[in-house]
Every structure is written in C-alpha cells, then in structure tokens.
Short mmCIF file of C-alpha atoms in Angstrom, two decimals:
data_model
loop_
_atom_site.label_atom_id
_atom_site.label_comp_id
_atom_site.label_asym_id
_atom_site.label_seq_id
_atom_site.Cartn_x
_atom_site.Cartn_y
_atom_site.Cartn_z
CA MET A 1 107.30 185.45 117.18
CA VAL A 2 109.99 182.90 117.26
CA HIS A 3 108.76 179.93 120.11
CA GLU A 4 111.13 179.96 122.60
CA LYS A 5 110.64 184.11 122.97
CA LEU A 6 107.03 183.20 122.94
CA ILE A 7 107.22 180.73 125.92
CA ARG A 8 109.62 183.30 127.86
CA SER A 9 106.77 186.07 127.31
CA ILE A 10 104.48 183.59 128.30
CA GLN A 11 105.61 182.95 131.25
CA ARG A 12 106.02 186.54 132.02
CA PHE A 13 103.43 188.11 131.41
CA ALA A 14 101.98 185.72 134.06
CA GLN A 15 104.30 186.47 136.79
CA GLU A 16 103.61 189.88 136.11
CA ALA A 17 100.00 189.39 136.08
CA MET A 18 99.74 187.47 139.54
CA ASN A 19 102.12 189.16 140.86
CA ALA A 20 100.42 192.75 140.36
CA ARG A 21 97.40 191.29 141.16
CA GLN A 22 98.85 190.00 144.62
CA VAL A 23 99.65 193.61 145.08
CA ALA A 24 96.10 195.35 144.41
CA ARG A 25 94.27 192.25 146.09
CA ARG A 26 96.02 193.74 149.43
CA LEU A 27 95.41 197.24 148.66
CA GLU A 28 92.12 196.72 147.86
CA SER A 29 91.56 195.47 151.60
CA LEU A 30 93.56 198.91 152.81
CA LEU A 31 91.83 201.16 150.88
CA PRO A 32 88.12 201.50 153.91
CA LEU A 33 91.15 201.30 156.63
CA ARG A 34 92.95 204.51 154.83
CA LEU A 35 88.92 206.21 154.58
CA LYS A 36 88.26 205.84 157.59
CA GLU A 37 92.40 207.22 158.33
CA VAL A 38 91.34 210.67 156.42
CA GLU A 39 87.79 210.68 157.88
CA ARG A 40 89.04 210.51 161.48
CA ARG A 41 91.38 213.78 160.86
CA PHE A 42 87.78 215.52 160.20
CA ARG A 43 86.57 214.14 162.79
CA GLY A 44 85.61 217.06 165.32
CA GLU A 45 82.71 219.59 165.54
CA ILE A 46 81.75 218.84 162.24
CA PRO A 47 79.17 215.49 161.60
CA VAL A 48 80.41 212.47 160.28
CA ALA A 49 78.54 212.75 156.87
CA GLU A 50 80.62 216.35 156.04
CA ALA A 51 84.25 214.20 157.53
CA GLN A 52 83.14 211.54 155.58
CA ARG A 53 82.77 213.43 152.32
CA LYS A 54 85.70 215.20 152.87
CA ALA A 55 87.68 211.95 153.51
CA LEU A 56 86.42 210.77 150.19
CA CYS A 57 87.74 214.29 148.00
CA ASP A 58 91.27 214.36 150.22
CA LYS A 59 93.83 214.39 148.36
CA THR A 60 95.39 211.84 150.14
CA TYR A 61 93.29 209.14 150.10
CA LEU A 62 92.85 210.60 146.02
CA ASP A 63 96.79 209.44 145.99
CA PHE A 64 96.06 206.18 147.42
CA VAL A 65 93.09 205.37 145.12
CA GLU A 66 95.18 206.20 141.77
CA GLU A 67 97.76 204.08 143.26
CA TYR A 68 95.29 200.88 143.34
CA SER A 69 93.64 201.62 139.80
CA ALA A 70 97.29 201.62 138.08
CA ILE A 71 98.16 199.09 140.24
CA HIS A 72 94.87 197.46 139.51
CA GLY A 73 95.08 197.82 135.85
CA ASP A 74 98.32 196.78 135.53
CA ALA A 75 97.34 193.64 136.93
CA ILE A 76 94.70 193.45 133.53
CA THR A 77 97.07 194.49 130.77
CA GLY A 78 99.24 191.35 132.28
CA ARG A 79 96.81 189.32 132.31
CA VAL A 80 95.45 189.86 128.84
CA GLN A 81 99.00 190.06 127.47
CA TYR A 82 99.16 186.60 128.21
CA GLU A 83 95.86 185.44 127.45
CA THR A 84 97.20 186.98 124.19
CA HIS A 85 100.40 185.31 123.99
CA MET A 86 98.69 182.10 125.56
CA MET A 87 95.93 182.04 122.28
CA LEU A 88 99.12 183.29 119.55
CA PHE A 89 101.02 179.37 121.04
CA GLU A 90 97.66 177.70 121.54
CA ALA A 91 96.91 178.55 117.64
CA ARG A 92 100.97 177.64 116.97
CA ARG A 93 100.47 174.33 117.90
CA SER A 94 97.12 173.50 116.84
CA LEU A 95 98.49 174.74 113.28
CA ARG A 96 101.53 171.90 113.61
CA LYS A 97 99.08 169.08 113.91
CA ARG A 98 97.34 169.48 110.67
CA VAL A 99 100.32 169.79 109.20
#
C-alpha cells in the first residue's frame, strides 16, 4: 500500500469509527426510552412484568436493538481497521528509522 493511500485510509477509518461510535452511543441512550414506549402499549389489564416481557419480544423494540447492534458493529469494525492500518504505518516508520 502506497504511503499516501495508507494515510488516507487511516484518516477515513478514524472518522468513520468516530461517527459510528457517536451514533451508537446516542442509540444506546435511547434504548430504555424505546423499551418504555413499547411497554406502555402493552400495559392495560395485564401485570407489569408481563408487559415488560412482551415489550422485550416486540418486533419494534427488537428492530431498534438490531439497528443499534449494526451501528455499534460498524464502529468496532472501523476502530479495528484504524488500529490495523496504524500498526502498518508504525511498522513501516520503525523500519525506515533502522535503515
């Protein structure tokens, strides 16, 4: 990989990981609110515990959790890519110092 392309890749992966991490944090903070919204729909004549169980299995809530998981996975993937490219950059730099 050419040095300039490596630098661009490092910057791109760092930016993508940071953006995905921010979105994932926001979605994570919304998880309890979404669960309560879904739980409210089930409340009525059934006990609270049963409404909670139904809310946890509700498709709407599960879709939200799936979205959070996908974005969080993207953040982790971006971070791994960033760190891997940085290791390559540092390895090349240390080799240049020895020459």
